Coordinates of C-alpha atoms and ligand atoms in Angstrom, one line a residue:
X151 CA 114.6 198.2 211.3
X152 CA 118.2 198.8 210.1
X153 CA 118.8 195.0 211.5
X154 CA 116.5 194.1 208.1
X155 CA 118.4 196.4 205.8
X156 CA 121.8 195.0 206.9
X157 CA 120.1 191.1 206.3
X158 CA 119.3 192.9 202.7
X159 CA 122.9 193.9 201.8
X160 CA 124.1 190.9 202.9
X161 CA 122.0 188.4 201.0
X162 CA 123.2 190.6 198.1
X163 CA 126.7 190.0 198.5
X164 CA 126.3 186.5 199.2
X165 CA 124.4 186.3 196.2
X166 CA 125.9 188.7 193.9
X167 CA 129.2 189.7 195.3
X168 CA 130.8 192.7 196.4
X169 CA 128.8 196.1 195.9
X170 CA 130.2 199.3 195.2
X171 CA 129.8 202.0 197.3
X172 CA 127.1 203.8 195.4
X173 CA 125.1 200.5 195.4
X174 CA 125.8 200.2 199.0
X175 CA 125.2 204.5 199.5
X176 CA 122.2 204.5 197.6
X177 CA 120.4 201.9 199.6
X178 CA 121.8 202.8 203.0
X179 CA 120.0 206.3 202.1
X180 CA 117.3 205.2 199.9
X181 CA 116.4 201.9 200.2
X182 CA 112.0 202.7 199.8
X183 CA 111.2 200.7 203.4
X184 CA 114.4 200.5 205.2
X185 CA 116.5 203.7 204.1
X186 CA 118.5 206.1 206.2
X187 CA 116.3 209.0 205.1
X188 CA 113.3 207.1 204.9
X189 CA 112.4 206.5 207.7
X190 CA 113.6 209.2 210.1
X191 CA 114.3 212.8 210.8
X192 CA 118.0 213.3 211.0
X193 CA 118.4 216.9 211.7
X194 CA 119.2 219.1 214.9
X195 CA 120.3 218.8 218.3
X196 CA 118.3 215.3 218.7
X197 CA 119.3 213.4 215.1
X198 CA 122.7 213.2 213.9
X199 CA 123.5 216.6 212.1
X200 CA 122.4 220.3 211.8
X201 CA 122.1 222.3 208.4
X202 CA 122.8 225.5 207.6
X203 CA 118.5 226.7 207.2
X204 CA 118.5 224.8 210.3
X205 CA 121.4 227.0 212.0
X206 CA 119.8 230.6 211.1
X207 CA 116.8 231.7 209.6
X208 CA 119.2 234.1 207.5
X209 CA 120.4 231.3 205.0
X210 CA 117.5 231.2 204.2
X211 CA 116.3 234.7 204.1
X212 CA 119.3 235.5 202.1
X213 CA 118.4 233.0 199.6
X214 CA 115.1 234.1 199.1
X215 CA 116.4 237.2 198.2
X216 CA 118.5 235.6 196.0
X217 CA 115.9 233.4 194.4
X218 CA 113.7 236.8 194.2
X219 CA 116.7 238.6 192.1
X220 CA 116.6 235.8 189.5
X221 CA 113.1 235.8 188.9
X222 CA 113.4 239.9 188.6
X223 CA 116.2 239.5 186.2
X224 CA 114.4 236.7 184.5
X225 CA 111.8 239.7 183.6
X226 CA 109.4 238.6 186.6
X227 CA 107.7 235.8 184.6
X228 CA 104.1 235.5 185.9
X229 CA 104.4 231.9 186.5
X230 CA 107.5 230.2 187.2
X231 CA 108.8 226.8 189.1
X232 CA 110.8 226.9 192.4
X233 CA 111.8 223.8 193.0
X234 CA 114.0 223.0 196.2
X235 CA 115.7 219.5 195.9
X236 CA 116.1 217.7 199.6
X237 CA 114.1 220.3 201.3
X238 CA 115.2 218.4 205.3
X239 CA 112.5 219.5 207.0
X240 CA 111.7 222.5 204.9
X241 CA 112.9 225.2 207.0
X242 CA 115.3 227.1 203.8
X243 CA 111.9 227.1 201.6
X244 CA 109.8 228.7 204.6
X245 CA 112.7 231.2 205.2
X246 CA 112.8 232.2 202.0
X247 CA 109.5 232.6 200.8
X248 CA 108.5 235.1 203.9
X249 CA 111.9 237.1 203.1
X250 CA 110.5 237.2 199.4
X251 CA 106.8 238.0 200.3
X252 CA 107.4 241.9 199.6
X253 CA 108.8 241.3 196.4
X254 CA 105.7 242.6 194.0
X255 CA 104.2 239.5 191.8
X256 CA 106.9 237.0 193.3
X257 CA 104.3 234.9 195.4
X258 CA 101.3 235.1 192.6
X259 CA 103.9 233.9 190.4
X260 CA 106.0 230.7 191.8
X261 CA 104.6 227.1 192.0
X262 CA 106.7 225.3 194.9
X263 CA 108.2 222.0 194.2
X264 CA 109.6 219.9 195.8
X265 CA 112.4 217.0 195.2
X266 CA 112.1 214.4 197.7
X267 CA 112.1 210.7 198.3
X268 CA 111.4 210.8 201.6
X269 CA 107.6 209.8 203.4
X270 CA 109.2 211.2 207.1
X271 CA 110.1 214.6 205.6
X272 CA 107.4 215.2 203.2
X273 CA 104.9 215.6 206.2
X274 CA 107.6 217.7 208.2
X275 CA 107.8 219.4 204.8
X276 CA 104.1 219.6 204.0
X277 CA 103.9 221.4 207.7
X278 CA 106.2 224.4 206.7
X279 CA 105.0 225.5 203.5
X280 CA 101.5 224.9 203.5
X281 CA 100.2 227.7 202.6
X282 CA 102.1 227.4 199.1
X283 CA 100.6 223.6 197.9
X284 CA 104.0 222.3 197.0
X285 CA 104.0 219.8 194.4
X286 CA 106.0 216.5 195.4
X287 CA 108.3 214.9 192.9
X288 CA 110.8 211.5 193.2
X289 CA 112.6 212.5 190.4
X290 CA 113.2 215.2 187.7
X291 CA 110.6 213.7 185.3
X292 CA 107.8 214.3 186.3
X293 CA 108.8 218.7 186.7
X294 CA 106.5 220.6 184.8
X295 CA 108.6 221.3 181.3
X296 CA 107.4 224.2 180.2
X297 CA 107.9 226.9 182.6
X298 CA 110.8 229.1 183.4
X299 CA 113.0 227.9 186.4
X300 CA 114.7 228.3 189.6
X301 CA 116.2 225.5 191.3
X302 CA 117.8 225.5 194.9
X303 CA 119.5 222.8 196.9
X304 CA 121.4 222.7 200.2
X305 CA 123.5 219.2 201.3
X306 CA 121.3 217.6 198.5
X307 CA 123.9 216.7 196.1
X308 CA 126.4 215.0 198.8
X309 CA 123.4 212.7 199.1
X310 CA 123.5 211.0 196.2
X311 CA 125.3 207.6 195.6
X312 CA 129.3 208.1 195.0
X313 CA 132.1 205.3 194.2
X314 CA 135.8 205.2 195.4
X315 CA 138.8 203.9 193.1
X316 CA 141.9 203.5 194.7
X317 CA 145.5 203.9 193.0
X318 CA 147.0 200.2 193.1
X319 CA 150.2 198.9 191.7
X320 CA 148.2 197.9 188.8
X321 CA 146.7 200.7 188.2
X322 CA 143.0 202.0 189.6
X323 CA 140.8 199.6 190.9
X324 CA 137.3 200.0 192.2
X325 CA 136.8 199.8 196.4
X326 CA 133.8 197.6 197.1
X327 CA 131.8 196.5 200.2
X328 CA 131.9 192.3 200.8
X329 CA 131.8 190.5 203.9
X330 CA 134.1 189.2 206.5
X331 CA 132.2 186.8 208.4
X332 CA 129.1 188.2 209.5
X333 CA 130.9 191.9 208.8
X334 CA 131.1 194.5 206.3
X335 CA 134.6 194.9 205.0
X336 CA 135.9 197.0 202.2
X337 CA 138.1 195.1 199.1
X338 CA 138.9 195.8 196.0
X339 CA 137.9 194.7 192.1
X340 CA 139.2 195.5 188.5
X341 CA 137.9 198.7 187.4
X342 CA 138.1 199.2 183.6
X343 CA 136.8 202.9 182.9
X344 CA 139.4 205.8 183.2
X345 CA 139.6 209.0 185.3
X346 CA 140.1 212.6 184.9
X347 CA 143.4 213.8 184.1
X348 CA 143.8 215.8 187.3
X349 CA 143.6 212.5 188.9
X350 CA 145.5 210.5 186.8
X351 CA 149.3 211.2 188.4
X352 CA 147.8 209.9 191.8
X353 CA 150.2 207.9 193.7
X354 CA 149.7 204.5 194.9
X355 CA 147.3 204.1 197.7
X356 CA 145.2 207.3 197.0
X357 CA 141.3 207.3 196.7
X358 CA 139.4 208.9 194.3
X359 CA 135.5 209.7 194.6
X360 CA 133.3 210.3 191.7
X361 CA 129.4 210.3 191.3
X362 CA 127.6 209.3 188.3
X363 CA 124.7 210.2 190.1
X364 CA 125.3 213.7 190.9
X365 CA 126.5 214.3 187.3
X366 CA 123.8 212.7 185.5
X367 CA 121.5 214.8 188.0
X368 CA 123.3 218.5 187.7
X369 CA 123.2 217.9 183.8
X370 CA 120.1 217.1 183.8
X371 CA 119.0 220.6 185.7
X372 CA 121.1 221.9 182.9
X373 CA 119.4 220.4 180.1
X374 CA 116.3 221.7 181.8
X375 CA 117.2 225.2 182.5
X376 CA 118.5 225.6 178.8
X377 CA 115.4 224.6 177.4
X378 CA 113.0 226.0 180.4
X379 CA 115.2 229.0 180.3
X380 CA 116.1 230.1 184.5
X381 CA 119.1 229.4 187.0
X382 CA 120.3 226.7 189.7
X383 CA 121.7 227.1 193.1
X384 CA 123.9 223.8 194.9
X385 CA 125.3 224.3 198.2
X386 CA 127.5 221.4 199.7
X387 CA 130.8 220.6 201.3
X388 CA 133.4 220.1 198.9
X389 CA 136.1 221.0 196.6
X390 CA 136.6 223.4 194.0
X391 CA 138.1 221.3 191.6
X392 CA 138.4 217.6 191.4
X393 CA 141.2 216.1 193.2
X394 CA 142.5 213.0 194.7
X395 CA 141.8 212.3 198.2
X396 CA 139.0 210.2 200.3
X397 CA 136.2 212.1 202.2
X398 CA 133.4 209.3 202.7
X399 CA 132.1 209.2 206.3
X400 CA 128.8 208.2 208.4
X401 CA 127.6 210.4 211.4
X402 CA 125.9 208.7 213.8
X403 CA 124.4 211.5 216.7
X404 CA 126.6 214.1 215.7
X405 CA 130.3 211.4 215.4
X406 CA 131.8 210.8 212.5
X407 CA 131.8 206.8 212.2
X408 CA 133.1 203.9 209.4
X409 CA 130.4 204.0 206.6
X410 CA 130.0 200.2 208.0
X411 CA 129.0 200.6 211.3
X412 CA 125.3 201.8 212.3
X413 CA 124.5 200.8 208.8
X414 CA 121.5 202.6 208.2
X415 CA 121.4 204.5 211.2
X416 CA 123.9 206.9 210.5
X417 CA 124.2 209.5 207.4
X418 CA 126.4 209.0 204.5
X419 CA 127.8 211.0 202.6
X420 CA 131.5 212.5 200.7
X421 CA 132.6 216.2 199.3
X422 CA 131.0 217.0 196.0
X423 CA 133.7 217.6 193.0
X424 CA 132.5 221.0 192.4
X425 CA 134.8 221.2 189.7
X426 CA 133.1 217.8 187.7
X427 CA 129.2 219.7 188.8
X428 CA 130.8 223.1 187.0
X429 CA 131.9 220.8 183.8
X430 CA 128.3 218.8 183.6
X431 CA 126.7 221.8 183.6
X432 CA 129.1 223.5 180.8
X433 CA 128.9 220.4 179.1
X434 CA 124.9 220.9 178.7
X435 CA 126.0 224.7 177.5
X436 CA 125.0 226.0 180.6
X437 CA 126.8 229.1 182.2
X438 CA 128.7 228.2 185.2
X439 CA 128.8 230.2 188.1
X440 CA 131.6 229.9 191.2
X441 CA 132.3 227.7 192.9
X442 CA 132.6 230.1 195.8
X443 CA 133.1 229.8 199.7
X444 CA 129.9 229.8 201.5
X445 CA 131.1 232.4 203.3
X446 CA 132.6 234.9 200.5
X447 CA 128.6 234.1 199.3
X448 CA 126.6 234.9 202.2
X449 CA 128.8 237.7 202.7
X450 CA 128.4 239.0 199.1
X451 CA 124.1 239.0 199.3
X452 CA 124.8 240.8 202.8
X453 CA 124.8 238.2 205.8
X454 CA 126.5 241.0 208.3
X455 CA 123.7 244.0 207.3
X456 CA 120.7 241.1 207.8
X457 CA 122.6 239.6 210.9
X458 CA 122.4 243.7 212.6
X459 CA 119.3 244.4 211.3
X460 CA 117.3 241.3 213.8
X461 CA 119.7 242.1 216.6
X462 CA 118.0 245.4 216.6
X463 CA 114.8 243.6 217.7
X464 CA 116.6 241.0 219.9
X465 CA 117.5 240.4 223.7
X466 CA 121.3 240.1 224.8
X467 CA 120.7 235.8 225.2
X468 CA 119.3 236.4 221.1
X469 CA 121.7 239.2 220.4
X470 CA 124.7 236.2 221.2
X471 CA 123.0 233.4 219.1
X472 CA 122.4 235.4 216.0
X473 CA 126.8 236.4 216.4
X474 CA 127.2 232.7 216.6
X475 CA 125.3 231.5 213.8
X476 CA 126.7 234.4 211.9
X477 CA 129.8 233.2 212.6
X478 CA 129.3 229.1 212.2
X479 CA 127.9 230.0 208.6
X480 CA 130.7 232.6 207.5
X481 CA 134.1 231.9 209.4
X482 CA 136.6 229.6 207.3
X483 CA 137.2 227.3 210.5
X484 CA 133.4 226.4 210.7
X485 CA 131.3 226.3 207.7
X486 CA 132.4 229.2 205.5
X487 CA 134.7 227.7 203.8
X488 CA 134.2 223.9 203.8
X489 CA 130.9 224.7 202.5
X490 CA 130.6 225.9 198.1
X491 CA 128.2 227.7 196.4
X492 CA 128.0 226.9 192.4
X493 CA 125.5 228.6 190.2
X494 CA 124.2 227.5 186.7
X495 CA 121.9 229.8 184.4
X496 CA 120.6 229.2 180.9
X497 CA 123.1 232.1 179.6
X498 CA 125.2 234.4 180.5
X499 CA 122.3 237.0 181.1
X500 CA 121.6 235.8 184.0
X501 CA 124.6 237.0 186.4
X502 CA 123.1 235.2 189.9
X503 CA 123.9 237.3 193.0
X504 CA 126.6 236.4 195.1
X505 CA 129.2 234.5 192.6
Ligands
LIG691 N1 118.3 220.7 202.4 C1 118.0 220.3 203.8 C2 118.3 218.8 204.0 C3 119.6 218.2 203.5 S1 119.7 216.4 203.8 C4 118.8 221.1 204.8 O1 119.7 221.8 204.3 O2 118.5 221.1 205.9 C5 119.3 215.7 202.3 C6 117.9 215.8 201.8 O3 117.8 215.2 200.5 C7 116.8 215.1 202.7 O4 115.6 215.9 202.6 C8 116.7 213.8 202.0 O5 115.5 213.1 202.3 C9 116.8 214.2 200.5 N2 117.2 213.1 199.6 C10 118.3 212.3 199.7 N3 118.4 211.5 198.6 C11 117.5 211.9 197.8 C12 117.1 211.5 196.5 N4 117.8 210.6 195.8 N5 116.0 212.1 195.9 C13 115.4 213.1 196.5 N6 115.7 213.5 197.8 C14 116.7 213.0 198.4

């Protein structure tokens, strides 16, 4: 399969020259027939990495909760969109909507939709909410416009296509895929734009990542909840505020490998600017939120309480697994800190749980 998507890029850049990364990203990932995500399930023990939903039922649960807290401060519209962009194999949605269930009016109220490109994971995803009809959509479009919204997405936003410029001696220039011989190689070529001033002292040699497509996406969510009126949640690896410094990588089985081998068969993907998401937002006059630790987060809407409360209920073997995950979400040398939480809400009403 991946043999055909390689043949694809190549013809490409025999034809056209060589691709920058988010051309090269977005197809890897995306590509309708022969994409990354397309065609597979890549999570848990057997695929090449594991999520946080997929960790502990209590990210999750905890997110319901705060999804439920939202809608309450919202004034518990009766109807109201929860949409969930990259939903995996919709284990956070499931875990969420049965912590919410006792919330009164919150089930009659929310539509489920889903954001997701993906034929493989809609069925996966189609499996674990099916009691709740959820709505599929390939882009932000075709979202119902004229309901109050909540919007949640976990390692969605590091999916999406991001470019590299590197410092030269002539200034930045843009990194780009070509081919030596029958291989993938990186090079450069001219880049003419500019870059944010906390960038623009970088010395020579140093990368910079940015994403068009993960700005055009967050303000679009912003343009939406401003005129929809409701909140956003984003959780991803990556840094607070936008910086020098290269982070794209592949994982093939659980290894972190060059973006050009297993083309196809590996995930990409690179820390989200948290910094540029909280300015796109702003920039659409929503009210920012964080970014915060995932840990200081999960903490904050109780992680430790809801982590004692199920080892009431559970054997020693359980009791042990439910410390560990604990730990793997919260601690700063696993995900706790790696990992950011940004919020955006339509005003400053709205003060999200958690931030
Ligand atoms: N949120 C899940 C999965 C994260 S992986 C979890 O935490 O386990 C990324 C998800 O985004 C996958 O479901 C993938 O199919 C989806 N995805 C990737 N690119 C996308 C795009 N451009 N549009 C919609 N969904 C996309």
């Amino acid at each position: 399969m991946s043999e055909k998507l390689r043949a694809l890029l190549k013809n490409q850049i025999c034809d056209n020259g060589p691709m920058d990364i988010g051309l090269f990203m977005a197809q890897v990932l995306g590509h309708p027939e022969h994409g990354y995500y397309m065609r597979q399930d890549p999570f848990g023990a057997a695929g090449d990495f594991t999520t946080a939903p997929e960790i502990s039922q209590m990210f999750g649960e905890l997110i319901g909760a705060w999804i439920a807290d939202v809608w309450i401060q919202m004034g518990a519209p009766n109807s109201f969109v929860l949409l969930e962009c990259g939903p995996g194999r919709g284990t956070l949605m499931a875990d969420a909507l049965r912590a919410a269930k006792k919330v009164d009016g919150f089930h009659e109220a929310l539509e489920v939709h889903f954001l997701e490109t993906s034929p493989t994971l809609k069925r996966v995803q189609a499996e674990a909410v099916q009691t709740h009809n959820p709505v599929w959509h390939d882009s932000l479009e075709t979202l119902p416009a004229d309901k109050p919204l909540i919007v949640i997405g976990n390692e969605f936003l590091d999916a999406l296509p991001m470019r590299q410029l590197q410092k030269t001696k002539e200034g930045w220039a843009e990194r780009v895929i070509g081919l030596d011989g029958d291989d993938f190689c990186f090079g450069l070529k001219p880049y003419g734009g500019g870059v944010p001033e906390d960038v623009s002292g970088a010395r020579e040699g140093h990368i910079f990542e940015f994403s068009p497509a993960q700005l055009s996406f967050v303000e679009d969510v912003a343009q939406r909840l401003k005129t929809q009126s409701g909140a956003a949640l984003f959780i991803d690896y990556g840094e607070t505020k936008t910086q020098a410094g290269e982070s794209l990588q592949a994982i093939y089985k659980h290894d972190i490998v060059s973006v050009l081998e297993h083309v196809g068969d590996a995930d990409i993907s690179a820390n989200v600017d948290f910094g540029a998401m909280g300015d796109a937002a702003r920039g659409q006059g929503a009210t920012v939120h964080g970014p915060v630790e995932q840990g200081e987060f999960l903490k904050q809407l109780g992680i430790e309480a809801r982590a004692a409360g199920i080892m009431k209920n559970a054997n020693e073997t359980q009791q042990q697994e439910i410390e560990k995950s604990l730990r793997r979400l919260t601690e700063s040398d696993q995900m706790g800190s790696l990992f950011k939480v940004i919020g955006f809400s339509d005003g400053a009403a709205l003060t999200p749980a958690g931030f």
